[in-house]
Tab-separated table of C-alpha atoms and ligand atoms in Angstrom:
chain	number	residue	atom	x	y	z
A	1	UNK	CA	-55.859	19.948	-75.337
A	2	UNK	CA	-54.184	17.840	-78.000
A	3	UNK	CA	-51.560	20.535	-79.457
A	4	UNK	CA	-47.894	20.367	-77.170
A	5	UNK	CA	-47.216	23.269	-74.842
A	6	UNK	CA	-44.002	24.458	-77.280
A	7	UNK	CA	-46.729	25.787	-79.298
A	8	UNK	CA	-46.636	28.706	-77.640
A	9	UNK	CA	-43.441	30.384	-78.739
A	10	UNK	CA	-42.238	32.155	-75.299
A	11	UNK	CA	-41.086	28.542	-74.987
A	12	UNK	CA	-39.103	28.178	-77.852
A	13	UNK	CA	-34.992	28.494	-78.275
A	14	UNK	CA	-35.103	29.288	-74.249
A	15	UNK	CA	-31.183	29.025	-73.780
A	16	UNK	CA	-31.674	32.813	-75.141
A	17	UNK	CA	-31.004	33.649	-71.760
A	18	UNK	CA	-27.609	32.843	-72.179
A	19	UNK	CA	-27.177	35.508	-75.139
A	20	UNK	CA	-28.492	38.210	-72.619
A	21	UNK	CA	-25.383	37.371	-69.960
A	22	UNK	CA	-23.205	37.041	-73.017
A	23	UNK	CA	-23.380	40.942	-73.665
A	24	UNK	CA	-22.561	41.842	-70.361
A	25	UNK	CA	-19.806	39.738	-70.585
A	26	UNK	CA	-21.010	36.774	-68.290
A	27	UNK	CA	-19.686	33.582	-69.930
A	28	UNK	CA	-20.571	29.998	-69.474
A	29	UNK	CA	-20.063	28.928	-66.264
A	30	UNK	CA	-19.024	32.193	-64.804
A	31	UNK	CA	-21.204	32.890	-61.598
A	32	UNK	CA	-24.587	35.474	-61.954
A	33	UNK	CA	-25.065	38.293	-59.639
A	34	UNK	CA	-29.030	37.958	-59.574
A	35	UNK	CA	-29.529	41.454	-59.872
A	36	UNK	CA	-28.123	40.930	-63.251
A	37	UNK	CA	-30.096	37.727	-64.106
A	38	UNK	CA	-33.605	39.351	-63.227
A	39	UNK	CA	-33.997	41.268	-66.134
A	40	UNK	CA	-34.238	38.206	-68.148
A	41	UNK	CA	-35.798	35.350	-66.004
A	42	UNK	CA	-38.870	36.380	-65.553
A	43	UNK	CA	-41.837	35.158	-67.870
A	44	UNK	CA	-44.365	37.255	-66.001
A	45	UNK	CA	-45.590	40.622	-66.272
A	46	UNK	CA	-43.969	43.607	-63.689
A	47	UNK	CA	-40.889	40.992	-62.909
A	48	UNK	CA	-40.092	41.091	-59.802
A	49	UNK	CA	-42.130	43.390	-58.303
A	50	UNK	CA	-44.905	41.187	-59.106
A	51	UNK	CA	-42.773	39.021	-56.820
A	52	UNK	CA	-42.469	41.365	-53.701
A	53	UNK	CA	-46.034	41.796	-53.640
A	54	UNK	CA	-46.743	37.727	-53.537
A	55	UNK	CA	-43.573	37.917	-50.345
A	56	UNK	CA	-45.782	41.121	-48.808
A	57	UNK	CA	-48.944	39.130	-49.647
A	58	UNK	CA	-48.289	36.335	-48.106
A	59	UNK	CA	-45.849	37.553	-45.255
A	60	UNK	CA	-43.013	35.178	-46.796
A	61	UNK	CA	-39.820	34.845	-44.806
A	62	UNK	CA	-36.691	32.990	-43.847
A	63	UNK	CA	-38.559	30.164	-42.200
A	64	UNK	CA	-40.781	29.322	-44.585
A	65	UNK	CA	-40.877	26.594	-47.320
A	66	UNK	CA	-42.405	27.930	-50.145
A	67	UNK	CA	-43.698	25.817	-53.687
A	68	UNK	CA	-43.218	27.737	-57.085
A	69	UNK	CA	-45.953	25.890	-59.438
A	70	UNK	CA	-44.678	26.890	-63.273
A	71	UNK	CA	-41.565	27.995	-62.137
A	72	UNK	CA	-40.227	28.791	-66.064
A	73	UNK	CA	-36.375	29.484	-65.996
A	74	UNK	CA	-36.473	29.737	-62.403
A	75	UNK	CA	-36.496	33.567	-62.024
A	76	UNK	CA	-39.178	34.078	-59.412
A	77	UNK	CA	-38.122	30.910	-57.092
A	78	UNK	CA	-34.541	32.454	-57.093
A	79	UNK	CA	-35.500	35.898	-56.426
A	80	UNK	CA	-37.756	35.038	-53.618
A	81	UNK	CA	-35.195	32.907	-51.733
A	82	UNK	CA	-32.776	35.733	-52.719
A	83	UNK	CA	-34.936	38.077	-51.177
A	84	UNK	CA	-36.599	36.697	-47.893
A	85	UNK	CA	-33.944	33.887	-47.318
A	86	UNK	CA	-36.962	30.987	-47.392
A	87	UNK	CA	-36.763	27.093	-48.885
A	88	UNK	CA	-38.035	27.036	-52.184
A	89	UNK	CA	-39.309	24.204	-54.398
A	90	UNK	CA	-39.407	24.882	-58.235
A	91	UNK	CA	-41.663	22.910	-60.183
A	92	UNK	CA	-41.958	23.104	-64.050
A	93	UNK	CA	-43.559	20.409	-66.825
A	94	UNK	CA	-40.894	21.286	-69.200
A	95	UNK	CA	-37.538	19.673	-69.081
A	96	UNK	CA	-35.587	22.164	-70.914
A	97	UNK	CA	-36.727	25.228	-69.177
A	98	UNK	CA	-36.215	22.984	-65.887
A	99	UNK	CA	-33.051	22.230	-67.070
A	100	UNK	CA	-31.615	25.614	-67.671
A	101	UNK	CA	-33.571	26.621	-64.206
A	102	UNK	CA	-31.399	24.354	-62.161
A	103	UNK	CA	-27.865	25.719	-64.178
A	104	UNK	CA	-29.167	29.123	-63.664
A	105	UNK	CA	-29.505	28.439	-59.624
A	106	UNK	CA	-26.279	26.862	-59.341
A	107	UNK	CA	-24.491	29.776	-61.200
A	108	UNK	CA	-26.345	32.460	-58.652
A	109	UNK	CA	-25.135	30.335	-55.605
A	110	UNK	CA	-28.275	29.324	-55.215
A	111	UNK	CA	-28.650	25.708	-55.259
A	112	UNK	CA	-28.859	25.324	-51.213
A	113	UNK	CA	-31.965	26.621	-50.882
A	114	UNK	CA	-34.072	26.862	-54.465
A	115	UNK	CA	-34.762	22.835	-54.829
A	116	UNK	CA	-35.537	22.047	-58.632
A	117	UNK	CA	-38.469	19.616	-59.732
A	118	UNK	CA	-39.566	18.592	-63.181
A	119	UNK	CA	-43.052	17.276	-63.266
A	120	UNK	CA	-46.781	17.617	-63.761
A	121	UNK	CA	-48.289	19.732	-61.134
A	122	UNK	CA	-51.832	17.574	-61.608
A	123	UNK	CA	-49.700	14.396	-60.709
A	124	UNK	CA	-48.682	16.098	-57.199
A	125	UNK	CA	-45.492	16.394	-55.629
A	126	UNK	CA	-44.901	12.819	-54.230
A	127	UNK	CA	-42.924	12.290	-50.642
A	128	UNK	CA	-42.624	16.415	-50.105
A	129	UNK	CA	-43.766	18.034	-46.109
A	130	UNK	CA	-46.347	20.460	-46.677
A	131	UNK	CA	-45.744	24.183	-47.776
A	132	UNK	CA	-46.303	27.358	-45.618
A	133	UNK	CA	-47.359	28.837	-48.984
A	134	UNK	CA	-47.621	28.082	-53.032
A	135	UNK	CA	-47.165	31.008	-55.483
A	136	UNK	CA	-47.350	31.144	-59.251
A	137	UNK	CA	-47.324	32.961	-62.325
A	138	UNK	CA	-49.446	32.800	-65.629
A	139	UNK	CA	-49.275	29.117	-65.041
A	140	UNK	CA	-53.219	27.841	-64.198
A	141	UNK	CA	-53.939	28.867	-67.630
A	142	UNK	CA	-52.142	25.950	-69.081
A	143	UNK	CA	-54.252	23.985	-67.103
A	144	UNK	CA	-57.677	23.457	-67.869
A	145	UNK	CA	-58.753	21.194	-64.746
A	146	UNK	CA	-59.152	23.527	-62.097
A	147	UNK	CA	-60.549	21.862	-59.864
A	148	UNK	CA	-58.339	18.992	-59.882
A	149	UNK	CA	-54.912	21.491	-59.740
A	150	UNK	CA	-56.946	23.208	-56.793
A	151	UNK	CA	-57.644	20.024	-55.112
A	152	UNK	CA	-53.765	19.389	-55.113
A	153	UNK	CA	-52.789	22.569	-54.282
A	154	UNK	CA	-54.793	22.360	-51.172
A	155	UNK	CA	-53.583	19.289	-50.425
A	156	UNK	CA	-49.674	20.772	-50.577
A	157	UNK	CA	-50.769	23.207	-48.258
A	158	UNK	CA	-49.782	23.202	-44.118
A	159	UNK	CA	-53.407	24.584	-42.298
A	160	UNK	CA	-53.755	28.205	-42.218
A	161	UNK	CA	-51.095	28.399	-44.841
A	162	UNK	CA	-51.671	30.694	-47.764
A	163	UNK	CA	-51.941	30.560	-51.765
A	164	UNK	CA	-50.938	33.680	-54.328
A	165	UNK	CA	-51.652	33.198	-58.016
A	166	UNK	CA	-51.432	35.970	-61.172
A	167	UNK	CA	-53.389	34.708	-64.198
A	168	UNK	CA	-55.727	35.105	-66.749
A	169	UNK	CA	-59.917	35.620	-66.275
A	170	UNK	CA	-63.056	36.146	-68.676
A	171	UNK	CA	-63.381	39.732	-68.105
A	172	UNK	CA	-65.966	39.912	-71.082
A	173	UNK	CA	-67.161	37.243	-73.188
A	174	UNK	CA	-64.375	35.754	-75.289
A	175	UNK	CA	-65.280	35.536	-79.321
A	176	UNK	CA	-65.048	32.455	-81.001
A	177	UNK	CA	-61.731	34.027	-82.768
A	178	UNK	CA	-59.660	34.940	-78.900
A	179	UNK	CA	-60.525	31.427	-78.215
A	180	UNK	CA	-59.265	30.405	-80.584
A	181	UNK	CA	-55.670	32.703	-80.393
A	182	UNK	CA	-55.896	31.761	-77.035
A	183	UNK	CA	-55.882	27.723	-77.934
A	184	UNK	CA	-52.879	28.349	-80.948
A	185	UNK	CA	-50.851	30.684	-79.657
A	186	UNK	CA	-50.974	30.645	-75.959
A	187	UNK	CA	-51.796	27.166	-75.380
A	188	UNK	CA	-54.849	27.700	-72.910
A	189	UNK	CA	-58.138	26.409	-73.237
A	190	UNK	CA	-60.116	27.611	-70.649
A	191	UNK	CA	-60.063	30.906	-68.873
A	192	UNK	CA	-62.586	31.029	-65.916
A	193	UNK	CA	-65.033	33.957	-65.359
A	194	UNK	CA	-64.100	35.859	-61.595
A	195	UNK	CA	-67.247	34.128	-60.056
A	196	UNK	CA	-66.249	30.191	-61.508
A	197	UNK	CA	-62.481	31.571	-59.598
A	198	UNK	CA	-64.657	32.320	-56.340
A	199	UNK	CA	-66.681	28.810	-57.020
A	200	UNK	CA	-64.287	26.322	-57.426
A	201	UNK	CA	-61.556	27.332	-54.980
A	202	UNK	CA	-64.337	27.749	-52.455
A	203	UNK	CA	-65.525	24.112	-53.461
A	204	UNK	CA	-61.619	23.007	-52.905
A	205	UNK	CA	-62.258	24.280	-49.489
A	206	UNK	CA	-59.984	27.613	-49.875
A	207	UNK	CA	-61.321	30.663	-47.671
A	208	UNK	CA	-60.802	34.381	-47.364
A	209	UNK	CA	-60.505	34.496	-51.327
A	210	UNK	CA	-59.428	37.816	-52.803
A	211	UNK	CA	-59.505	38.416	-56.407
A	212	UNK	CA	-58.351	41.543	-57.721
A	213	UNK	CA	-58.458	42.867	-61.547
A	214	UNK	CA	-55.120	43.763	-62.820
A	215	UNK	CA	-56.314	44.228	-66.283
A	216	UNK	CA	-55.583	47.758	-66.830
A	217	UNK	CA	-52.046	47.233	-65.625
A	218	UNK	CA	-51.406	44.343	-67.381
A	219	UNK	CA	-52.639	45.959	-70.831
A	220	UNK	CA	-49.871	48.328	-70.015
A	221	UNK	CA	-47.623	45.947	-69.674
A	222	UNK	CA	-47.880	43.933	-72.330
A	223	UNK	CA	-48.423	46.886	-74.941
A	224	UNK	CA	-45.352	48.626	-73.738
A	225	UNK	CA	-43.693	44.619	-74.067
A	226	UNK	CA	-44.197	44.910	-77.392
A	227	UNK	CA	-43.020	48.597	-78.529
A	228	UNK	CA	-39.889	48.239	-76.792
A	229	UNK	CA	-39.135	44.242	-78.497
A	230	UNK	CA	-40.167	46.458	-81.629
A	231	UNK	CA	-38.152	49.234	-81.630
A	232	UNK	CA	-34.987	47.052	-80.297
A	233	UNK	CA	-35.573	44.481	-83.223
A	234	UNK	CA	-32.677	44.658	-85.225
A	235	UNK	CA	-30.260	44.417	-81.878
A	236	UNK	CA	-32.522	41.601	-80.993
A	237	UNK	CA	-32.424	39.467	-84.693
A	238	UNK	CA	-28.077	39.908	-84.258
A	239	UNK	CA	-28.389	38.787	-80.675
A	240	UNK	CA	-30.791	35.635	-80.544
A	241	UNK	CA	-31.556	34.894	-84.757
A	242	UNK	CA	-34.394	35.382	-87.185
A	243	UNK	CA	-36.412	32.923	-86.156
A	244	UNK	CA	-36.440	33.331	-82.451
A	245	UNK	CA	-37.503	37.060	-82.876
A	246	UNK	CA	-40.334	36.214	-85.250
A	247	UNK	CA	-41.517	33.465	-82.712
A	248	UNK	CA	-41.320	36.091	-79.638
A	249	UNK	CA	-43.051	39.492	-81.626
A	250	UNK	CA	-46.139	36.882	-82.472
A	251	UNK	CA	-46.543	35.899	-79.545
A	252	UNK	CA	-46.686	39.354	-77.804
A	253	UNK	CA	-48.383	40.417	-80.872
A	254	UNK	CA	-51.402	38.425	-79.977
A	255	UNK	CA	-51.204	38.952	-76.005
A	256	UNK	CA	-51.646	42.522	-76.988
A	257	UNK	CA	-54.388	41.910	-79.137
A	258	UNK	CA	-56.098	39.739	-76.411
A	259	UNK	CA	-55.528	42.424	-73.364
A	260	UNK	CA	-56.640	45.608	-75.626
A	261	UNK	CA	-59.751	43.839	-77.246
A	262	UNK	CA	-60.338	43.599	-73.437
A	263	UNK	CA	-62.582	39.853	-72.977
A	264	UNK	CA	-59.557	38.145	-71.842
A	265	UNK	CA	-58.592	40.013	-68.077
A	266	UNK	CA	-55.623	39.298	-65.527
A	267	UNK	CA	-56.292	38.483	-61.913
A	268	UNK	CA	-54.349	38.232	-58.773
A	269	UNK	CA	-55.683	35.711	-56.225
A	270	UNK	CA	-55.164	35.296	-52.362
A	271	UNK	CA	-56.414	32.329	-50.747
A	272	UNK	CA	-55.796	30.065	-47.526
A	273	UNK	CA	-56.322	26.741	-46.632
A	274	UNK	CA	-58.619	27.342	-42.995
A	275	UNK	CA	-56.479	26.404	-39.691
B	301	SAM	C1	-45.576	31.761	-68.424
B	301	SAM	S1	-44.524	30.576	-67.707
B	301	SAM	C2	-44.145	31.377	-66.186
B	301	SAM	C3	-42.869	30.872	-65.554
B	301	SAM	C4	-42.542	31.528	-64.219
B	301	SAM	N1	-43.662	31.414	-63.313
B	301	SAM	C5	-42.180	32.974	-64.404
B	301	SAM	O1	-43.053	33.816	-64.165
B	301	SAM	O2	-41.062	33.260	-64.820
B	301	SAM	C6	-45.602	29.228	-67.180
B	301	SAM	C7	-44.857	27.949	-66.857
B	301	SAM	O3	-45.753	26.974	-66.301
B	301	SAM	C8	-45.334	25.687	-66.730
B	301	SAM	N2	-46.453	24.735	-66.582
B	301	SAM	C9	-47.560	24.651	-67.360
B	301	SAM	N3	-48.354	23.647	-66.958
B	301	SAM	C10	-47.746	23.078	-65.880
B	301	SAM	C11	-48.079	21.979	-65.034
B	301	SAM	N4	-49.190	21.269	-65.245
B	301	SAM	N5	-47.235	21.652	-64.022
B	301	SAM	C12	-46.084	22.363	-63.835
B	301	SAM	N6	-45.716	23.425	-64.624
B	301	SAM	C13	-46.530	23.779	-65.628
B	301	SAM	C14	-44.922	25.933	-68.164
B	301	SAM	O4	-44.128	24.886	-68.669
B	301	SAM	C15	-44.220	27.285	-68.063
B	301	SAM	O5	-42.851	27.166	-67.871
């Protein structure tokens, strides 16, 4: 894909995190109860409870070491070593969100056990022990190679050890025009089919694969996203500018669009690495 990720506009003027604490009177450098922080740190749909179910999914816990691929601002790495107590490594292509991510962590106490990595997950982690499990969210559809990103996920993964992902599938047959939104607005330029899912993480050697549709939820979700940014708009233009609040309504604009013309599908998916 030629076009830079920061054409998607989720990514844009991210340090609007920092407005959010600002109302509640959380300054710069004051510490963040996490509680707090969750409501704004998570680029995924369902927040955190889109987390719990990857920590009952997977049976996550204190003594396990745990790899975040696309971890964004850091919300779900921090809330999952919040909540189960395990090692966590964050990594994210972007520097600024990584950036912000790692000030976040330290101002939540955090930085003991949520470790911070900038970097391409297609270039591996270099000189890191394997993981008891990998999570991520809406991140494989910025990446077109699958089979290469589940080669190397494989290869991060201790035997017997476990993978959870939430992302996007061909639930019909994509027009020429959702491709196309897909490629401008939401940088991705290939969403596999549920079968090509089964194929080539079977063909990376992955067994007992589940993959289950969350489209109907995640139409919800994203609809609802919208009405609320909508009807808040004014409070929202004050808070974080003009600009930033044209960016953010086109970009749910056309995630709405793609969910309720119903080709484009989201799909949770459990897979291990045999013992
Ligand atoms: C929609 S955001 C989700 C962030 C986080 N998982 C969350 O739910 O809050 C996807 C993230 O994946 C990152 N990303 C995309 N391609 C990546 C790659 N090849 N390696 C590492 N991170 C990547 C993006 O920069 C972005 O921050």
């Amino acid at each position: 894909m030629s076009e830079d990720i920061k054409t998607m506009k989720l990514y844009h003027q991210v340090e609007r995190v920092f407005n959010e604490l600002q109302v509640l009177g959380i300054s710069d450098d004051d510490l963040i109860p996490i509680e707090t922080l969750c409501q704004f740190d998570q680029y995924h749909y369902f927040g955190t409870d889109a987390v719990d179910d990857a920590i009952s999914k997977l049976g996550i816990h204190s003594q396990m070491s745990v790899l975040e691929i696309g971890s964004g601002i850091g919300g779900p790495s921090r809330y999952l070593s919040h909540a189960t107590g395990c090692m966590m490594t964050a990594l994210e292509l972007q520097s600024d969100l990584d950036l912000i991510a790692s000030t976040l962590t330290r101002r939540c106490g955090l930085e003991q056990s949520v470790h911070h990595v900038c970097g391409d997950i297609l270039q591996g982690l270099r000189g890191t022990p394997k993981f008891d499990a990998i999570v991520s969210w809406l991140t494989f559809l910025h990446i077109a190679d699958r089979q290469r990103l589940y080669n190397q996920c494989f290869e991060l993964l201790k035997p017997g050890a476990g993978i959870y992902v939430e992302d996007y599938y061909e639930r019909g047959s994509l027009n020429a025009d959702e491709r196309k939104l897909l490629r401008q607005d939401v940088y991705c330029d290939r969403v596999p089919t549920i079968s090509e899912y089964q194929d080539e993480l079977s063909k990376a050697g992955f067994v007992n694969i589940e993959l289950s549709d969350l489209s109907d939820e995640w139409t919800g979700f994203v609809t609802g996203r919208l009405e609320s940014f909508i009807m808040n708009k004014q409070r929202n233009i004050k808070l974080h500018g003009e600009l930033t609040v044209s960016g953010l309504e086109h970009f749910y604009t056309t995630v709405v669009t793609l969910f309720q013309q119903a080709n484009l599908g989201g799909i949770r998916v459990i897979a291990y690495k045999p013992e």
